[in-house]
């Protein structure tokens, strides 16, 4: 019998993260016209939203997904990510010892912090990470105004 | 409830490592092999290390998230990870295969003859 390192506290942190996200998603979520939205999410990808001078950057972790199974849309400055992660056929008819990954569809919507140029949004997918670059509208970009000191 | 706020720090202290994350894992078997699927988004081949010793399969790696942008929301984890799994020690490490695709690491561990399911006939 061999031993594997026991790290129960780390698992507790994972559970805590999930709980936090559940609450944030529920109370902080964007009001949707389709009330059914909430029930269609079977899992929630981790997302980072950051901002540079020129862009809003969104990074979503969707490991195991195919590019074509991800849909991105923008309406009223609300960005919506949708997708479905499918379980491979060989995995369906086997004995599981551990099943921590989630499969099925997800929907996440975000109120963007500033107005963006919808026609210049770019997205790329690599190594299970979806990167979206949303250029800010000209009028909201911070401007450097040189002031002469006399 | 106040204690919960310190949970990440406490886990670091008690489990002994800092700046680590725990990737999600599926582990299943079919007649001929065990298969481990690990979610490692953003991790490249060169940042992964797979080791098999005395029946323990160890998967280690790290991802970087070094941007210093202004964050509105930050849910992803960066740093190193390490997970280990116990298998029967008779496994031939040479036969273990691993592939990385779309942020998922798949490790196939072939079963030794004695671990394969056998049908036993009733006389």
PDB file of C-alpha atoms in Angstrom:
ATOM      1  CA  UNK A   1       0.000   0.000   0.000  1.00  0.00           C
ATOM      2  CA  UNK A   2       1.524   3.277  -1.045  1.00  0.00           C
ATOM      3  CA  UNK A   3       0.824   6.645   0.468  1.00  0.00           C
ATOM      4  CA  UNK A   4      -0.240   9.833  -1.244  1.00  0.00           C
ATOM      5  CA  UNK A   5       0.282  13.159   0.411  1.00  0.00           C
ATOM      6  CA  UNK A   6      -2.821  14.174   2.342  1.00  0.00           C
ATOM      7  CA  UNK A   7      -3.722  17.815   1.971  1.00  0.00           C
ATOM      8  CA  UNK A   8      -7.196  18.284   3.371  1.00  0.00           C
ATOM      9  CA  UNK A   9      -6.800  22.005   3.971  1.00  0.00           C
ATOM     10  CA  UNK A  10      -6.163  22.755   0.338  1.00  0.00           C
ATOM     11  CA  UNK A  11      -9.426  21.007  -0.549  1.00  0.00           C
ATOM     12  CA  UNK A  12     -11.203  23.205   1.970  1.00  0.00           C
ATOM     13  CA  UNK A  13      -9.871  26.297   0.211  1.00  0.00           C
ATOM     14  CA  UNK A  14     -11.187  24.959  -3.106  1.00  0.00           C
ATOM     15  CA  UNK A  15     -14.611  24.505  -1.574  1.00  0.00           C
ATOM     16  CA  UNK A  16     -14.449  27.981  -0.088  1.00  0.00           C
ATOM     17  CA  UNK A  17     -13.575  29.446  -3.512  1.00  0.00           C
ATOM     18  CA  UNK A  18     -16.559  27.675  -5.066  1.00  0.00           C
ATOM     19  CA  UNK A  19     -18.880  28.997  -2.352  1.00  0.00           C
ATOM     20  CA  UNK A  20     -17.602  32.548  -2.764  1.00  0.00           C
ATOM     21  CA  UNK A  21     -18.161  32.366  -6.483  1.00  0.00           C
ATOM     22  CA  UNK A  22     -21.632  30.960  -6.050  1.00  0.00           C
ATOM     23  CA  UNK A  23     -22.590  33.913  -3.874  1.00  0.00           C
ATOM     24  CA  UNK A  24     -20.903  36.475  -6.120  1.00  0.00           C
ATOM     25  CA  UNK A  25     -22.568  35.052  -9.187  1.00  0.00           C
ATOM     26  CA  UNK A  26     -25.945  35.021  -7.550  1.00  0.00           C
ATOM     27  CA  UNK A  27     -25.957  38.470  -5.993  1.00  0.00           C
ATOM     28  CA  UNK A  28     -23.661  40.238  -8.417  1.00  0.00           C
ATOM     29  CA  UNK A  29     -25.016  38.859 -11.627  1.00  0.00           C
ATOM     30  CA  UNK A  30     -26.197  40.985 -14.490  1.00  0.00           C
ATOM     31  CA  UNK A  31     -29.979  41.115 -14.760  1.00  0.00           C
ATOM     32  CA  UNK A  32     -30.884  39.131 -17.797  1.00  0.00           C
ATOM     33  CA  UNK A  33     -33.891  39.335 -19.996  1.00  0.00           C
ATOM     34  CA  UNK A  34     -33.972  35.586 -20.063  1.00  0.00           C
ATOM     35  CA  UNK A  35     -34.586  34.347 -16.578  1.00  0.00           C
ATOM     36  CA  UNK A  36     -33.766  30.842 -17.715  1.00  0.00           C
ATOM     37  CA  UNK A  37     -30.109  31.832 -18.072  1.00  0.00           C
ATOM     38  CA  UNK A  38     -29.314  30.981 -14.492  1.00  0.00           C
ATOM     39  CA  UNK A  39     -30.412  27.402 -14.761  1.00  0.00           C
ATOM     40  CA  UNK A  40     -28.518  26.662 -17.973  1.00  0.00           C
ATOM     41  CA  UNK A  41     -25.073  27.031 -16.362  1.00  0.00           C
ATOM     42  CA  UNK A  42     -23.732  23.677 -15.314  1.00  0.00           C
ATOM     43  CA  UNK A  43     -20.308  25.032 -14.477  1.00  0.00           C
ATOM     44  CA  UNK A  44     -18.523  28.366 -14.187  1.00  0.00           C
ATOM     45  CA  UNK A  45     -15.186  29.057 -15.837  1.00  0.00           C
ATOM     46  CA  UNK A  46     -12.714  31.250 -13.919  1.00  0.00           C
ATOM     47  CA  UNK A  47     -12.420  34.698 -15.429  1.00  0.00           C
ATOM     48  CA  UNK A  48      -9.992  37.626 -15.065  1.00  0.00           C
ATOM     49  CA  UNK A  49     -11.012  41.100 -16.169  1.00  0.00           C
ATOM     50  CA  UNK A  50      -8.276  43.696 -16.341  1.00  0.00           C
ATOM     51  CA  UNK A  51      -7.785  47.094 -17.838  1.00  0.00           C
ATOM     52  CA  UNK A  52      -4.918  48.876 -19.565  1.00  0.00           C
ATOM     53  CA  UNK A  53      -4.902  52.430 -20.919  1.00  0.00           C
ATOM     54  CA  UNK A  54      -6.323  51.320 -24.264  1.00  0.00           C
ATOM     55  CA  UNK A  55      -8.126  48.030 -23.686  1.00  0.00           C
ATOM     56  CA  UNK A  56     -10.321  45.949 -21.452  1.00  0.00           C
ATOM     57  CA  UNK A  57      -8.839  42.439 -21.286  1.00  0.00           C
ATOM     58  CA  UNK A  58     -10.843  39.349 -20.465  1.00  0.00           C
ATOM     59  CA  UNK A  59      -9.254  35.989 -19.826  1.00  0.00           C
ATOM     60  CA  UNK A  60     -11.397  32.898 -19.298  1.00  0.00           C
ATOM     61  CA  UNK A  61     -10.159  29.439 -18.363  1.00  0.00           C
ATOM     62  CA  UNK A  62     -12.054  26.879 -20.434  1.00  0.00           C
ATOM     63  CA  UNK A  63      -9.731  23.855 -20.597  1.00  0.00           C
ATOM     64  CA  UNK A  64     -10.893  20.982 -22.771  1.00  0.00           C
ATOM     65  CA  UNK A  65     -13.174  23.108 -24.931  1.00  0.00           C
ATOM     66  CA  UNK A  66     -13.073  23.428 -28.688  1.00  0.00           C
ATOM     67  CA  UNK A  67     -12.839  26.869 -30.262  1.00  0.00           C
ATOM     68  CA  UNK A  68     -16.114  26.362 -32.117  1.00  0.00           C
ATOM     69  CA  UNK A  69     -18.022  25.534 -28.920  1.00  0.00           C
ATOM     70  CA  UNK A  70     -17.462  29.018 -27.456  1.00  0.00           C
ATOM     71  CA  UNK A  71     -19.753  31.944 -28.291  1.00  0.00           C
ATOM     72  CA  UNK A  72     -19.044  35.571 -27.420  1.00  0.00           C
ATOM     73  CA  UNK A  73     -21.593  38.344 -27.764  1.00  0.00           C
ATOM     74  CA  UNK A  74     -21.897  41.988 -26.758  1.00  0.00           C
ATOM     75  CA  UNK A  75     -25.109  43.863 -26.180  1.00  0.00           C
ATOM     76  CA  UNK A  76     -25.719  47.102 -24.257  1.00  0.00           C
ATOM     77  CA  UNK A  77     -22.125  46.958 -23.017  1.00  0.00           C
ATOM     78  CA  UNK A  78     -22.758  43.562 -21.458  1.00  0.00           C
ATOM     79  CA  UNK A  79     -20.389  40.860 -22.661  1.00  0.00           C
ATOM     80  CA  UNK A  80     -21.718  37.320 -22.614  1.00  0.00           C
ATOM     81  CA  UNK A  81     -19.678  34.130 -22.861  1.00  0.00           C
ATOM     82  CA  UNK A  82     -21.463  30.914 -23.641  1.00  0.00           C
ATOM     83  CA  UNK A  83     -20.289  27.463 -24.384  1.00  0.00           C
ATOM     84  CA  UNK A  84     -20.581  23.783 -23.914  1.00  0.00           C
ATOM     85  CA  UNK A  85     -17.903  21.370 -22.802  1.00  0.00           C
ATOM     86  CA  UNK A  86     -18.536  17.881 -24.022  1.00  0.00           C
ATOM     87  CA  UNK A  87     -17.359  14.731 -22.352  1.00  0.00           C
ATOM     88  CA  UNK A  88     -15.467  12.419 -24.678  1.00  0.00           C
ATOM     89  CA  UNK A  89     -17.297   9.261 -25.568  1.00  0.00           C
ATOM     90  CA  UNK A  90     -14.700   6.911 -24.096  1.00  0.00           C
ATOM     91  CA  UNK A  91     -15.095   8.632 -20.721  1.00  0.00           C
ATOM     92  CA  UNK A  92     -18.798   8.077 -20.508  1.00  0.00           C
ATOM     93  CA  UNK A  93     -18.776   4.326 -20.225  1.00  0.00           C
ATOM     94  CA  UNK A  94     -16.058   3.788 -17.672  1.00  0.00           C
ATOM     95  CA  UNK A  95     -15.446   3.471 -13.956  1.00  0.00           C
ATOM     96  CA  UNK A  96     -14.697   6.792 -12.283  1.00  0.00           C
ATOM     97  CA  UNK A  97     -12.485   7.063  -9.212  1.00  0.00           C
ATOM     98  CA  UNK A  98     -12.419  10.838  -9.206  1.00  0.00           C
ATOM     99  CA  UNK A  99     -14.617  13.333 -11.000  1.00  0.00           C
ATOM    100  CA  UNK A 100     -13.753  16.927 -10.195  1.00  0.00           C
ATOM    101  CA  UNK A 101     -14.143  18.391 -13.661  1.00  0.00           C
ATOM    102  CA  UNK A 102     -17.493  19.706 -14.824  1.00  0.00           C
ATOM    103  CA  UNK A 103     -19.092  19.190 -18.192  1.00  0.00           C
ATOM    104  CA  UNK A 104     -22.049  20.742 -19.940  1.00  0.00           C
ATOM    105  CA  UNK A 105     -22.958  24.295 -20.792  1.00  0.00           C
ATOM    106  CA  UNK A 106     -22.100  27.587 -19.139  1.00  0.00           C
ATOM    107  CA  UNK A 107     -23.158  31.208 -19.475  1.00  0.00           C
ATOM    108  CA  UNK A 108     -21.428  34.180 -17.901  1.00  0.00           C
ATOM    109  CA  UNK A 109     -22.231  37.846 -18.435  1.00  0.00           C
ATOM    110  CA  UNK A 110     -20.193  40.865 -17.426  1.00  0.00           C
ATOM    111  CA  UNK A 111     -21.029  44.519 -17.250  1.00  0.00           C
ATOM    112  CA  UNK A 112     -18.020  46.122 -18.927  1.00  0.00           C
ATOM    113  CA  UNK A 113     -16.392  48.856 -16.826  1.00  0.00           C
ATOM    114  CA  UNK A 114     -16.215  51.279 -19.787  1.00  0.00           C
ATOM    115  CA  UNK A 115     -17.690  51.719 -23.245  1.00  0.00           C
ATOM    116  CA  UNK A 116     -15.827  49.681 -25.883  1.00  0.00           C
ATOM    117  CA  UNK A 117     -15.524  49.706 -29.672  1.00  0.00           C
ATOM    118  CA  UNK A 118     -17.708  46.734 -30.506  1.00  0.00           C
ATOM    119  CA  UNK A 119     -16.403  46.369 -34.060  1.00  0.00           C
ATOM    120  CA  UNK A 120     -12.784  46.038 -32.928  1.00  0.00           C
ATOM    121  CA  UNK A 121     -13.116  43.242 -30.378  1.00  0.00           C
ATOM    122  CA  UNK A 122     -10.607  40.428 -30.866  1.00  0.00           C
ATOM    123  CA  UNK A 123     -10.607  36.967 -29.334  1.00  0.00           C
ATOM    124  CA  UNK A 124      -8.123  34.095 -29.405  1.00  0.00           C
ATOM    125  CA  UNK A 125      -8.066  30.605 -27.920  1.00  0.00           C
ATOM    126  CA  UNK A 126      -4.918  28.739 -26.895  1.00  0.00           C
ATOM    127  CA  UNK A 127      -4.003  26.074 -24.314  1.00  0.00           C
ATOM    128  CA  UNK A 128      -7.489  26.134 -22.813  1.00  0.00           C
ATOM    129  CA  UNK A 129      -7.509  29.898 -22.321  1.00  0.00           C
ATOM    130  CA  UNK A 130      -9.799  32.325 -24.112  1.00  0.00           C
ATOM    131  CA  UNK A 131      -8.382  35.846 -24.386  1.00  0.00           C
ATOM    132  CA  UNK A 132     -10.619  38.716 -25.446  1.00  0.00           C
ATOM    133  CA  UNK A 133      -9.322  42.222 -26.148  1.00  0.00           C
ATOM    134  CA  UNK A 134     -11.917  44.992 -26.154  1.00  0.00           C
ATOM    135  CA  UNK A 135     -10.531  48.375 -27.253  1.00  0.00           C
ATOM    136  CA  UNK A 136     -11.965  51.236 -25.213  1.00  0.00           C
ATOM    137  CA  UNK A 137     -13.999  53.883 -26.974  1.00  0.00           C
ATOM    138  CA  UNK A 138     -11.872  56.933 -27.784  1.00  0.00           C
ATOM    139  CA  UNK A 139     -13.849  59.205 -25.486  1.00  0.00           C
ATOM    140  CA  UNK A 140     -13.172  57.153 -22.364  1.00  0.00           C
ATOM    141  CA  UNK A 141      -9.440  56.658 -22.869  1.00  0.00           C
ATOM    142  CA  UNK A 142      -7.339  58.561 -20.357  1.00  0.00           C
ATOM    143  CA  UNK A 143      -5.596  61.465 -22.015  1.00  0.00           C
ATOM    144  CA  UNK A 144      -2.307  63.004 -21.092  1.00  0.00           C
ATOM    145  CA  UNK A 145      -2.613  66.752 -21.078  1.00  0.00           C
ATOM    146  CA  UNK A 146       0.714  68.495 -20.909  1.00  0.00           C
ATOM    147  CA  UNK A 147       0.575  71.493 -18.636  1.00  0.00           C
ATOM    148  CA  UNK A 148       3.236  74.060 -18.931  1.00  0.00           C
ATOM    149  CA  UNK A 149       4.485  75.526 -15.746  1.00  0.00           C
ATOM    150  CA  UNK A 150       5.283  79.117 -16.126  1.00  0.00           C
TER     151      UNK A 150
ATOM    152  CA  UNK B   1     -16.764  33.126  10.213  1.00  0.00           C
ATOM    153  CA  UNK B   2     -13.727  35.267  10.871  1.00  0.00           C
ATOM    154  CA  UNK B   3     -11.528  32.168  10.863  1.00  0.00           C
ATOM    155  CA  UNK B   4     -12.672  31.355   7.327  1.00  0.00           C
ATOM    156  CA  UNK B   5     -11.064  34.538   6.069  1.00  0.00           C
ATOM    157  CA  UNK B   6      -7.706  33.142   7.116  1.00  0.00           C
ATOM    158  CA  UNK B   7      -8.321  29.736   5.559  1.00  0.00           C
ATOM    159  CA  UNK B   8      -6.023  30.174   2.534  1.00  0.00           C
ATOM    160  CA  UNK B   9      -3.164  31.271   4.796  1.00  0.00           C
ATOM    161  CA  UNK B  10      -3.935  28.486   7.220  1.00  0.00           C
ATOM    162  CA  UNK B  11      -3.895  25.899   4.426  1.00  0.00           C
ATOM    163  CA  UNK B  12      -0.533  27.226   3.289  1.00  0.00           C
ATOM    164  CA  UNK B  13       0.827  26.928   6.761  1.00  0.00           C
ATOM    165  CA  UNK B  14      -0.531  23.458   7.453  1.00  0.00           C
ATOM    166  CA  UNK B  15      -0.018  21.907   4.040  1.00  0.00           C
ATOM    167  CA  UNK B  16       3.408  23.420   3.778  1.00  0.00           C
ATOM    168  CA  UNK B  17       3.459  25.125   0.379  1.00  0.00           C
ATOM    169  CA  UNK B  18       2.739  28.650  -0.639  1.00  0.00           C
ATOM    170  CA  UNK B  19       1.543  29.961  -3.967  1.00  0.00           C
ATOM    171  CA  UNK B  20       0.074  26.613  -5.023  1.00  0.00           C
ATOM    172  CA  UNK B  21      -3.167  25.777  -6.738  1.00  0.00           C
ATOM    173  CA  UNK B  22      -5.064  22.575  -7.093  1.00  0.00           C
ATOM    174  CA  UNK B  23      -6.009  21.625 -10.653  1.00  0.00           C
ATOM    175  CA  UNK B  24      -9.234  19.699 -11.183  1.00  0.00           C
ATOM    176  CA  UNK B  25      -8.778  16.017 -11.965  1.00  0.00           C
ATOM    177  CA  UNK B  26     -10.822  13.193 -13.451  1.00  0.00           C
ATOM    178  CA  UNK B  27      -9.516   9.679 -12.887  1.00  0.00           C
ATOM    179  CA  UNK B  28     -11.168   6.697 -14.497  1.00  0.00           C
ATOM    180  CA  UNK B  29     -10.392   3.229 -15.743  1.00  0.00           C
ATOM    181  CA  UNK B  30     -11.339   1.022 -18.614  1.00  0.00           C
ATOM    182  CA  UNK B  31     -10.412  -2.611 -19.163  1.00  0.00           C
ATOM    183  CA  UNK B  32      -6.812  -1.906 -20.179  1.00  0.00           C
ATOM    184  CA  UNK B  33      -5.716   1.329 -18.550  1.00  0.00           C
ATOM    185  CA  UNK B  34      -6.227   4.077 -16.022  1.00  0.00           C
ATOM    186  CA  UNK B  35      -6.674   7.566 -17.421  1.00  0.00           C
ATOM    187  CA  UNK B  36      -5.931  10.799 -15.547  1.00  0.00           C
ATOM    188  CA  UNK B  37      -7.292  14.067 -16.951  1.00  0.00           C
ATOM    189  CA  UNK B  38      -5.933  17.259 -15.381  1.00  0.00           C
ATOM    190  CA  UNK B  39      -7.159  20.785 -16.150  1.00  0.00           C
ATOM    191  CA  UNK B  40      -4.062  22.916 -16.621  1.00  0.00           C
ATOM    192  CA  UNK B  41      -5.156  25.980 -18.625  1.00  0.00           C
ATOM    193  CA  UNK B  42      -2.256  28.145 -19.771  1.00  0.00           C
ATOM    194  CA  UNK B  43       0.380  25.579 -18.831  1.00  0.00           C
ATOM    195  CA  UNK B  44       2.784  24.684 -21.647  1.00  0.00           C
ATOM    196  CA  UNK B  45       4.585  21.405 -22.242  1.00  0.00           C
ATOM    197  CA  UNK B  46       7.885  22.710 -20.947  1.00  0.00           C
ATOM    198  CA  UNK B  47       6.302  23.746 -17.638  1.00  0.00           C
ATOM    199  CA  UNK B  48       5.094  20.212 -16.900  1.00  0.00           C
ATOM    200  CA  UNK B  49       6.906  17.405 -15.103  1.00  0.00           C
ATOM    201  CA  UNK B  50       5.517  13.879 -14.858  1.00  0.00           C
ATOM    202  CA  UNK B  51       7.178  11.337 -12.619  1.00  0.00           C
ATOM    203  CA  UNK B  52       6.431   7.722 -11.692  1.00  0.00           C
ATOM    204  CA  UNK B  53       8.179   6.137  -8.760  1.00  0.00           C
ATOM    205  CA  UNK B  54       7.210   3.276  -6.422  1.00  0.00           C
ATOM    206  CA  UNK B  55       3.675   3.292  -7.754  1.00  0.00           C
ATOM    207  CA  UNK B  56       3.159   7.028  -7.264  1.00  0.00           C
ATOM    208  CA  UNK B  57       2.398   9.136 -10.299  1.00  0.00           C
ATOM    209  CA  UNK B  58       3.346  12.755  -9.597  1.00  0.00           C
ATOM    210  CA  UNK B  59       2.224  15.604 -11.825  1.00  0.00           C
ATOM    211  CA  UNK B  60       3.896  18.954 -11.305  1.00  0.00           C
ATOM    212  CA  UNK B  61       3.814  22.177 -13.192  1.00  0.00           C
ATOM    213  CA  UNK B  62       3.270  25.874 -13.088  1.00  0.00           C
ATOM    214  CA  UNK B  63       1.607  28.653 -14.971  1.00  0.00           C
ATOM    215  CA  UNK B  64       2.511  32.281 -14.964  1.00  0.00           C
ATOM    216  CA  UNK B  65       0.105  35.146 -14.740  1.00  0.00           C
ATOM    217  CA  UNK B  66       2.614  37.900 -14.513  1.00  0.00           C
ATOM    218  CA  UNK B  67       0.619  40.818 -15.870  1.00  0.00           C
ATOM    219  CA  UNK B  68       0.478  43.901 -13.738  1.00  0.00           C
ATOM    220  CA  UNK B  69      -2.682  45.351 -15.231  1.00  0.00           C
ATOM    221  CA  UNK B  70      -5.477  46.889 -13.254  1.00  0.00           C
ATOM    222  CA  UNK B  71      -7.797  44.050 -12.281  1.00  0.00           C
ATOM    223  CA  UNK B  72     -11.570  44.359 -12.012  1.00  0.00           C
ATOM    224  CA  UNK B  73     -12.029  40.662 -11.392  1.00  0.00           C
ATOM    225  CA  UNK B  74      -9.462  37.999 -10.668  1.00  0.00           C
ATOM    226  CA  UNK B  75     -10.514  34.375 -10.327  1.00  0.00           C
ATOM    227  CA  UNK B  76      -7.719  32.464 -12.036  1.00  0.00           C
ATOM    228  CA  UNK B  77      -4.900  30.954 -10.038  1.00  0.00           C
ATOM    229  CA  UNK B  78      -1.238  31.289 -10.871  1.00  0.00           C
ATOM    230  CA  UNK B  79       1.785  29.532  -9.461  1.00  0.00           C
ATOM    231  CA  UNK B  80       2.768  25.924  -9.146  1.00  0.00           C
ATOM    232  CA  UNK B  81       0.704  22.796  -8.624  1.00  0.00           C
ATOM    233  CA  UNK B  82       1.473  19.246  -7.610  1.00  0.00           C
ATOM    234  CA  UNK B  83      -0.832  16.255  -7.447  1.00  0.00           C
ATOM    235  CA  UNK B  84      -0.015  12.627  -6.853  1.00  0.00           C
ATOM    236  CA  UNK B  85      -1.882   9.392  -7.389  1.00  0.00           C
ATOM    237  CA  UNK B  86      -1.214   5.882  -6.128  1.00  0.00           C
ATOM    238  CA  UNK B  87      -1.122   2.962  -8.569  1.00  0.00           C
ATOM    239  CA  UNK B  88      -0.020  -0.645  -8.192  1.00  0.00           C
ATOM    240  CA  UNK B  89       3.781  -0.591  -8.233  1.00  0.00           C
ATOM    241  CA  UNK B  90       4.066  -3.330 -10.905  1.00  0.00           C
ATOM    242  CA  UNK B  91       3.326  -0.798 -13.626  1.00  0.00           C
ATOM    243  CA  UNK B  92       6.004  -0.380 -16.275  1.00  0.00           C
ATOM    244  CA  UNK B  93       6.746   3.380 -16.326  1.00  0.00           C
ATOM    245  CA  UNK B  94       7.942   3.090 -19.933  1.00  0.00           C
ATOM    246  CA  UNK B  95       4.389   2.404 -21.061  1.00  0.00           C
ATOM    247  CA  UNK B  96       2.847   5.515 -19.469  1.00  0.00           C
ATOM    248  CA  UNK B  97       1.782   8.023 -22.107  1.00  0.00           C
ATOM    249  CA  UNK B  98       0.949  11.701 -21.680  1.00  0.00           C
ATOM    250  CA  UNK B  99      -0.473  14.333 -24.011  1.00  0.00           C
ATOM    251  CA  UNK B 100      -1.432  17.970 -23.585  1.00  0.00           C
ATOM    252  CA  UNK B 101      -4.276  19.450 -25.594  1.00  0.00           C
ATOM    253  CA  UNK B 102      -6.467  22.534 -25.117  1.00  0.00           C
ATOM    254  CA  UNK B 103      -5.275  22.970 -21.546  1.00  0.00           C
ATOM    255  CA  UNK B 104      -6.034  19.408 -20.488  1.00  0.00           C
ATOM    256  CA  UNK B 105      -3.262  16.947 -19.625  1.00  0.00           C
ATOM    257  CA  UNK B 106      -4.146  13.331 -20.323  1.00  0.00           C
ATOM    258  CA  UNK B 107      -2.008  10.607 -18.762  1.00  0.00           C
ATOM    259  CA  UNK B 108      -2.652   6.987 -19.701  1.00  0.00           C
ATOM    260  CA  UNK B 109      -1.355   4.334 -17.334  1.00  0.00           C
ATOM    261  CA  UNK B 110      -1.629   0.828 -18.805  1.00  0.00           C
ATOM    262  CA  UNK B 111      -2.745  -1.858 -16.362  1.00  0.00           C
ATOM    263  CA  UNK B 112      -0.374  -4.699 -15.584  1.00  0.00           C
ATOM    264  CA  UNK B 113      -1.757  -8.144 -16.481  1.00  0.00           C
ATOM    265  CA  UNK B 114      -2.679  -8.954 -12.885  1.00  0.00           C
ATOM    266  CA  UNK B 115      -4.863  -5.836 -12.568  1.00  0.00           C
ATOM    267  CA  UNK B 116      -6.944  -6.502 -15.669  1.00  0.00           C
ATOM    268  CA  UNK B 117     -10.464  -7.706 -15.016  1.00  0.00           C
ATOM    269  CA  UNK B 118     -10.899 -11.424 -15.477  1.00  0.00           C
ATOM    270  CA  UNK B 119     -14.046 -13.381 -16.013  1.00  0.00           C
ATOM    271  CA  UNK B 120     -14.193 -16.368 -13.774  1.00  0.00           C
ATOM    272  CA  UNK B 121     -16.271 -19.295 -14.856  1.00  0.00           C
ATOM    273  CA  UNK B 122     -18.403 -21.153 -12.365  1.00  0.00           C
ATOM    274  CA  UNK B 123     -17.884 -24.869 -12.659  1.00  0.00           C
TER     275      UNK B 123
END
